[in-house]
Short mmCIF file of C-alpha atoms in Angstrom, two decimals:
data_model
loop_
_atom_site.label_atom_id
_atom_site.label_comp_id
_atom_site.label_asym_id
_atom_site.label_seq_id
_atom_site.Cartn_x
_atom_site.Cartn_y
_atom_site.Cartn_z
CA UNK A 966 -0.05 0.08 -0.04
CA UNK A 967 1.28 3.59 -0.68
CA UNK A 968 2.68 5.00 2.60
CA UNK A 969 3.27 8.55 3.73
CA UNK A 970 6.98 9.64 3.89
CA UNK A 971 8.35 12.69 5.72
CA UNK A 972 9.20 15.49 3.17
CA UNK A 973 12.79 16.39 3.26
CA UNK A 974 13.77 19.84 5.08
CA UNK A 975 14.66 21.64 1.84
CA UNK A 976 11.20 20.98 0.50
CA UNK A 977 9.51 22.16 3.68
CA UNK A 978 11.68 25.21 3.86
CA UNK A 979 10.90 26.04 0.00
CA UNK A 980 7.09 25.53 0.66
CA UNK A 981 7.37 28.58 2.98
CA UNK A 982 8.23 30.90 -0.07
CA UNK A 983 5.03 32.65 -1.01
CA UNK A 984 3.61 30.89 -4.26
CA UNK A 985 2.99 34.48 -5.79
CA UNK A 986 6.70 34.97 -6.19
CA UNK A 987 6.55 32.23 -8.84
CA UNK A 988 3.78 33.58 -10.89
CA UNK A 989 4.61 35.67 -13.76
CA UNK A 990 2.11 36.92 -16.60
CA UNK A 991 2.65 34.34 -19.21
CA UNK A 992 3.13 34.89 -22.94
CA UNK A 993 -0.18 33.53 -24.53
CA UNK A 994 -1.14 35.08 -27.79
CA UNK A 995 -5.04 35.42 -28.20
CA UNK A 996 -4.71 33.12 -31.34
CA UNK A 997 -1.97 30.46 -31.84
CA UNK A 998 -1.15 29.19 -35.31
CA UNK A 999 -2.53 25.74 -35.74
CA UNK A 1000 0.45 23.17 -35.97
CA UNK A 1001 0.34 19.57 -36.68
CA UNK A 1002 2.85 17.04 -35.67
CA UNK A 1003 3.86 14.72 -32.94
CA UNK A 1004 2.90 15.46 -29.19
CA UNK A 1005 5.39 15.35 -26.53
CA UNK A 1006 4.01 15.69 -22.93
CA UNK A 1007 6.84 16.53 -20.22
CA UNK A 1008 7.29 16.79 -16.50
CA UNK A 1009 9.75 15.80 -13.93
CA UNK A 1010 9.82 15.18 -10.06
CA UNK A 1011 6.66 13.19 -9.96
CA UNK A 1012 5.60 10.34 -7.70
CA UNK A 1013 5.81 10.73 -3.86
CA UNK A 1014 3.66 8.39 -2.00
CA UNK A 1015 1.32 10.53 0.37
CA UNK A 1016 1.04 13.29 -2.06
CA UNK A 1017 -1.78 13.96 -4.64
CA UNK A 1018 0.26 15.53 -7.21
CA UNK A 1019 1.16 12.52 -9.34
CA UNK A 1020 -2.50 11.40 -9.68
CA UNK A 1021 -3.27 15.11 -10.73
CA UNK A 1022 -0.73 15.29 -13.56
CA UNK A 1023 -1.34 11.65 -14.62
CA UNK A 1024 -5.14 12.93 -15.05
CA UNK A 1025 -3.74 15.64 -17.66
CA UNK A 1026 -1.64 13.22 -19.47
CA UNK A 1027 -4.44 10.64 -19.72
CA UNK A 1028 -6.85 13.26 -21.14
CA UNK A 1029 -4.01 14.34 -23.71
CA UNK A 1030 -3.52 10.65 -24.58
CA UNK A 1031 -7.16 10.15 -25.28
CA UNK A 1032 -6.94 12.97 -27.77
CA UNK A 1033 -3.68 11.73 -29.36
CA UNK A 1034 -3.12 8.08 -28.51
CA UNK A 1035 0.29 8.38 -30.21
CA UNK A 1036 1.66 11.13 -27.95
CA UNK A 1037 4.96 10.54 -26.22
CA UNK A 1038 5.64 11.04 -22.40
CA UNK A 1039 9.01 12.36 -21.39
CA UNK A 1040 9.50 11.79 -17.72
CA UNK A 1041 12.15 14.23 -16.71
CA UNK A 1042 13.84 12.28 -13.67
CA UNK A 1043 13.03 11.98 -9.91
CA UNK A 1044 10.18 9.72 -10.67
CA UNK A 1045 9.78 7.76 -7.53
CA UNK A 1046 10.77 9.34 -4.28
CA UNK A 1047 12.69 9.20 -2.02
CA UNK A 1048 15.22 6.57 -3.32
CA UNK A 1049 13.83 5.26 -6.51
CA UNK A 1050 13.37 1.89 -4.94
CA UNK A 1051 11.42 -0.99 -6.35
CA UNK A 1052 8.85 -0.39 -3.74
CA UNK A 1053 8.48 3.19 -4.49
CA UNK A 1054 8.26 2.51 -8.41
CA UNK A 1055 5.50 -0.13 -7.52
CA UNK A 1056 3.62 1.80 -4.85
CA UNK A 1057 3.96 5.38 -5.88
CA UNK A 1058 4.75 5.72 -9.64
CA UNK A 1059 2.95 2.73 -10.97
CA UNK A 1060 -0.60 3.49 -9.91
CA UNK A 1061 -0.33 7.09 -11.56
CA UNK A 1062 2.10 7.61 -14.42
CA UNK A 1063 2.63 3.83 -14.70
CA UNK A 1064 -0.49 3.82 -16.83
CA UNK A 1065 1.52 5.23 -19.59
CA UNK A 1066 4.61 3.13 -19.40
CA UNK A 1067 4.48 2.09 -22.97
CA UNK A 1068 4.36 5.60 -24.12
CA UNK A 1069 7.11 6.86 -21.86
CA UNK A 1070 10.74 7.71 -22.59
CA UNK A 1071 12.30 8.71 -19.13
CA UNK A 1072 15.64 9.89 -18.01
CA UNK A 1073 16.95 9.34 -14.45
CA UNK A 1074 17.14 11.83 -11.72
CA UNK A 1075 19.36 11.96 -8.64
CA UNK A 1076 16.75 10.33 -6.50
CA UNK A 1077 16.74 7.34 -8.88
CA UNK A 1078 20.66 7.00 -8.17
CA UNK A 1079 19.96 6.99 -4.32
CA UNK A 1080 19.55 3.26 -5.01
CA UNK A 1081 22.66 1.70 -6.27
CA UNK A 1082 23.13 2.18 -10.11
CA UNK A 1083 19.52 3.20 -10.22
CA UNK A 1084 18.79 -0.46 -10.77
CA UNK A 1085 14.91 -0.42 -9.99
CA UNK A 1086 14.56 2.57 -12.53
CA UNK A 1087 16.23 0.49 -15.28
CA UNK A 1088 14.40 -2.63 -14.33
CA UNK A 1089 11.12 -0.83 -14.36
CA UNK A 1090 11.39 0.87 -17.78
CA UNK A 1091 13.52 -1.78 -19.39
CA UNK A 1092 14.66 -0.91 -22.97
CA UNK A 1093 12.80 2.25 -22.93
CA UNK A 1094 15.42 3.78 -20.55
CA UNK A 1095 18.41 3.04 -22.62
CA UNK A 1096 21.52 1.10 -21.81
CA UNK A 1097 21.77 1.04 -17.92
CA UNK A 1098 25.36 1.73 -17.97
CA UNK A 1099 24.69 4.94 -19.72
CA UNK A 1100 21.13 5.99 -19.41
CA UNK A 1101 21.28 8.24 -22.61
CA UNK A 1102 19.78 7.50 -25.98
CA UNK A 1103 17.88 9.26 -28.83
CA UNK A 1104 14.93 8.82 -30.95
CA UNK A 1105 12.95 10.48 -33.77
CA UNK A 1106 9.46 11.93 -33.55
CA UNK A 1107 8.26 12.98 -36.91
CA UNK A 1108 10.68 15.39 -38.47
CA UNK A 1109 12.18 16.04 -34.97
CA UNK A 1110 15.38 14.49 -33.35
CA UNK A 1111 15.00 13.92 -29.61
CA UNK A 1112 17.82 13.31 -27.37
CA UNK A 1113 17.60 11.94 -23.70
CA UNK A 1114 20.77 12.51 -21.62
CA UNK A 1115 21.79 11.41 -18.13
CA UNK A 1116 22.78 14.48 -15.95
CA UNK A 1117 23.94 12.15 -13.08
CA UNK A 1118 27.37 12.85 -14.31
CA UNK A 1119 29.44 11.09 -11.76
CA UNK A 1120 27.45 7.77 -12.50
CA UNK A 1121 28.06 7.74 -16.20
CA UNK A 1122 31.69 9.10 -16.47
CA UNK A 1123 31.04 12.71 -16.58
CA UNK A 1124 29.18 15.41 -18.65
CA UNK A 1125 32.27 17.74 -19.44
CA UNK A 1126 33.66 18.21 -22.83
CA UNK A 1127 35.57 15.04 -23.85
CA UNK A 1128 33.53 12.61 -21.60
CA UNK A 1129 32.06 9.67 -23.22
CA UNK A 1130 28.36 11.08 -23.02
CA UNK A 1131 29.45 14.61 -24.43
CA UNK A 1132 31.24 12.86 -27.25
CA UNK A 1133 28.36 10.58 -28.06
CA UNK A 1134 26.06 13.62 -28.03
CA UNK A 1135 28.21 15.58 -30.57
CA UNK A 1136 28.19 12.31 -32.76
CA UNK A 1137 24.52 11.95 -32.58
CA UNK A 1138 23.91 15.63 -33.47
CA UNK A 1139 26.26 15.34 -36.52
CA UNK A 1140 24.40 12.14 -37.60
CA UNK A 1141 21.10 14.23 -37.64
CA UNK A 1142 22.00 17.56 -39.07
CA UNK A 1143 18.88 18.49 -40.75
CA UNK A 1144 16.33 17.78 -37.85
CA UNK A 1145 14.74 20.26 -35.51
CA UNK A 1146 16.21 18.97 -32.28
CA UNK A 1147 15.03 18.60 -28.65
CA UNK A 1148 16.91 17.28 -25.77
CA UNK A 1149 16.04 16.61 -22.22
CA UNK A 1150 17.71 15.62 -18.78
CA UNK A 1151 17.16 16.03 -15.20
CA UNK A 1152 19.36 18.82 -13.76
CA UNK A 1153 18.95 22.27 -15.54
CA UNK A 1154 21.85 24.42 -16.45
CA UNK A 1155 19.72 27.52 -15.92
CA UNK A 1156 17.08 27.79 -13.00
CA UNK A 1157 15.51 30.31 -10.69
CA UNK A 1158 14.55 27.63 -8.34
CA UNK A 1159 15.65 26.02 -5.07
CA UNK A 1160 18.64 24.16 -6.50
CA UNK A 1161 19.67 27.03 -8.92
CA UNK A 1162 22.02 26.64 -11.82
CA UNK A 1163 23.84 23.34 -12.62
CA UNK A 1164 27.08 24.14 -14.32
CA UNK A 1165 28.13 20.61 -14.39
CA UNK A 1166 25.88 20.20 -17.65
CA UNK A 1167 27.05 23.29 -19.46
CA UNK A 1168 29.07 21.27 -22.04
CA UNK A 1169 25.96 19.24 -22.92
CA UNK A 1170 23.98 22.51 -23.43
CA UNK A 1171 27.18 23.85 -25.50
CA UNK A 1172 27.09 20.96 -27.58
CA UNK A 1173 23.44 21.49 -28.56
CA UNK A 1174 23.88 25.13 -28.87
CA UNK A 1175 26.69 24.42 -31.41
CA UNK A 1176 24.41 22.32 -33.36
CA UNK A 1177 21.64 24.92 -33.26
CA UNK A 1178 19.21 22.76 -31.23
CA UNK A 1179 15.85 24.30 -30.42
CA UNK A 1180 14.58 23.05 -27.02
CA UNK A 1181 15.99 21.69 -23.73
CA UNK A 1182 13.67 20.33 -21.07
CA UNK A 1183 14.68 19.75 -17.47
CA UNK A 1184 13.25 19.14 -14.03
CA UNK A 1185 15.05 18.92 -10.54
CA UNK A 1186 13.65 22.23 -9.34
CA UNK A 1187 9.91 21.89 -8.69
CA UNK A 1188 8.49 24.79 -10.50
CA UNK A 1189 7.67 25.65 -14.16
CA UNK A 1190 9.99 28.12 -15.94
CA UNK A 1191 10.63 29.17 -19.46
CA UNK A 1192 13.72 30.91 -20.58
CA UNK A 1193 14.15 32.88 -23.61
CA UNK A 1194 16.58 31.66 -26.11
CA UNK A 1195 20.26 31.77 -24.92
CA UNK A 1196 23.66 30.26 -25.39
CA UNK A 1197 25.44 28.09 -22.86
CA UNK A 1198 26.82 31.15 -21.09
CA UNK A 1199 23.43 32.72 -20.48
CA UNK A 1200 23.81 35.21 -23.27
CA UNK A 1201 20.43 36.03 -24.91
CA UNK A 1202 20.50 35.02 -28.61
CA UNK A 1203 17.74 34.82 -31.04
CA UNK A 1204 19.03 31.43 -32.42
CA UNK A 1205 19.98 30.12 -29.09
CA UNK A 1206 18.38 27.05 -27.13
CA UNK A 1207 15.04 27.66 -25.35
CA UNK A 1208 15.24 25.87 -22.05
CA UNK A 1209 12.07 24.76 -19.98
CA UNK A 1210 12.22 23.57 -16.28
CA UNK A 1211 9.11 21.43 -15.67
CA UNK A 1212 9.57 20.12 -12.18
CA UNK A 1213 5.89 20.14 -11.58
CA UNK A 1214 5.07 16.52 -11.94
CA UNK A 1215 3.62 16.05 -8.50
CA UNK A 1216 6.37 15.47 -6.02
CA UNK A 1217 6.03 18.79 -4.10
CA UNK A 1218 6.34 22.41 -5.15
CA UNK A 1219 9.55 24.65 -4.37
CA UNK A 1220 9.96 28.52 -4.10
CA UNK A 1221 12.28 30.63 -6.01
CA UNK A 1222 15.63 31.66 -4.77
CA UNK A 1223 17.00 34.14 -7.44
CA UNK A 1224 15.44 34.76 -10.79
CA UNK A 1225 17.96 34.19 -13.48
CA UNK A 1226 18.57 36.41 -16.60
CA UNK A 1227 16.55 35.68 -19.55
CA UNK A 1228 13.75 33.91 -17.38
CA UNK A 1229 10.55 34.72 -19.29
CA UNK A 1230 7.87 32.96 -17.33
CA UNK A 1231 7.64 31.21 -13.86
CA UNK A 1232 4.91 29.41 -11.98
CA UNK A 1233 4.84 27.27 -8.85
CA UNK A 1234 1.39 27.58 -7.45
CA UNK A 1235 0.29 24.18 -8.76
CA UNK A 1236 1.26 21.03 -10.55
CA UNK A 1237 1.17 20.69 -14.45
CA UNK A 1238 2.56 19.29 -17.59
CA UNK A 1239 4.31 20.75 -20.60
CA UNK A 1240 2.64 19.90 -23.96
CA UNK A 1241 4.88 20.33 -27.03
CA UNK A 1242 3.65 20.12 -30.72
CA UNK A 1243 6.61 19.23 -32.88
CA UNK A 1244 5.82 20.45 -36.32
CA UNK A 1245 7.68 20.75 -39.55
CA UNK A 1246 10.01 23.52 -39.03
CA UNK A 1247 8.25 25.09 -36.04
CA UNK A 1248 6.88 24.01 -32.59
CA UNK A 1249 4.32 25.09 -30.18
CA UNK A 1250 4.25 24.88 -26.30
CA UNK A 1251 1.52 24.99 -23.74
CA UNK A 1252 1.57 24.47 -19.94
CA UNK A 1253 -1.31 22.40 -18.88
CA UNK A 1254 -2.20 23.19 -15.15
CA UNK A 1255 -3.80 20.82 -13.03
CA UNK A 1256 -7.67 20.86 -12.52
CA UNK A 1257 -8.61 23.88 -10.59
CA UNK A 1258 -5.73 26.12 -11.67
CA UNK A 1259 -6.12 28.44 -14.78
CA UNK A 1260 -2.43 29.78 -15.04
CA UNK A 1261 -0.99 28.76 -18.40
CA UNK A 1262 1.93 29.76 -20.71
CA UNK A 1263 1.78 29.05 -24.59
CA UNK A 1264 3.57 30.07 -27.72
CA UNK A 1265 5.03 29.05 -31.00
CA UNK A 1266 8.36 29.37 -32.60
CA UNK A 1267 10.37 28.43 -35.86
CA UNK A 1268 13.04 25.90 -35.68
CA UNK A 1269 16.48 27.44 -35.59
CA UNK A 1270 17.90 27.97 -39.15
#
């Protein structure tokens, strides 16, 4: 049976930050161009026994999959709290997001690696999680190339330039030069949240920036945030990468510490899921809030030339 766990001190302290500090007026045009293409539904920091959040976001995904049964679910790490154990995947994750197992392409978070080698995570997702020695892989969605990376750098031989993962990433990007590109992993390079920026992943972001990738998705900090396009050093650039933090999957909500440059929209008063439509040469994003909440964020953009 699911069981209640004590929340970590950092989460309790973060919860004391007023939620209004996380709300900005979203960019939501009155009319959005209609795009057709594959749907990607993304969130991280998901299932904690004793909290209702994972069930709430699972309801959003269930409705989206009813409308588009071929949609892909990107689970952005920290999927089963606290330690990613087999029991927590069984009791906390499986009853909610487990309903979409055959549509899910996950990446591991730091909580998965709280159990040696993240073994229960790789056992639960099987081949969908990639090689358990690496935890990174890529796949195609329509005209888009999608890359799932492992930001638990110490567990996979590093994330720096010259590491096995960074070299693999650059080779994978060279092999798909004409595609619009999206990548996701757990720890964000840029974040205004409790954990803040994670410079350990800068060289992964740099490789994507060098290849003119469009989108990076992350979790780890438990709020939603959209950044304006920027390069790996945080300099605004029209043809830079647009990063989203989507740590609103259900495992608790955090406050802000310091708003980072180029942060364009932030929200943390409720759970939700990011919906991306990956069209030919363009994409659309929409934040889907949990039932009872109305805040949203939506827009469209062309792929980087």
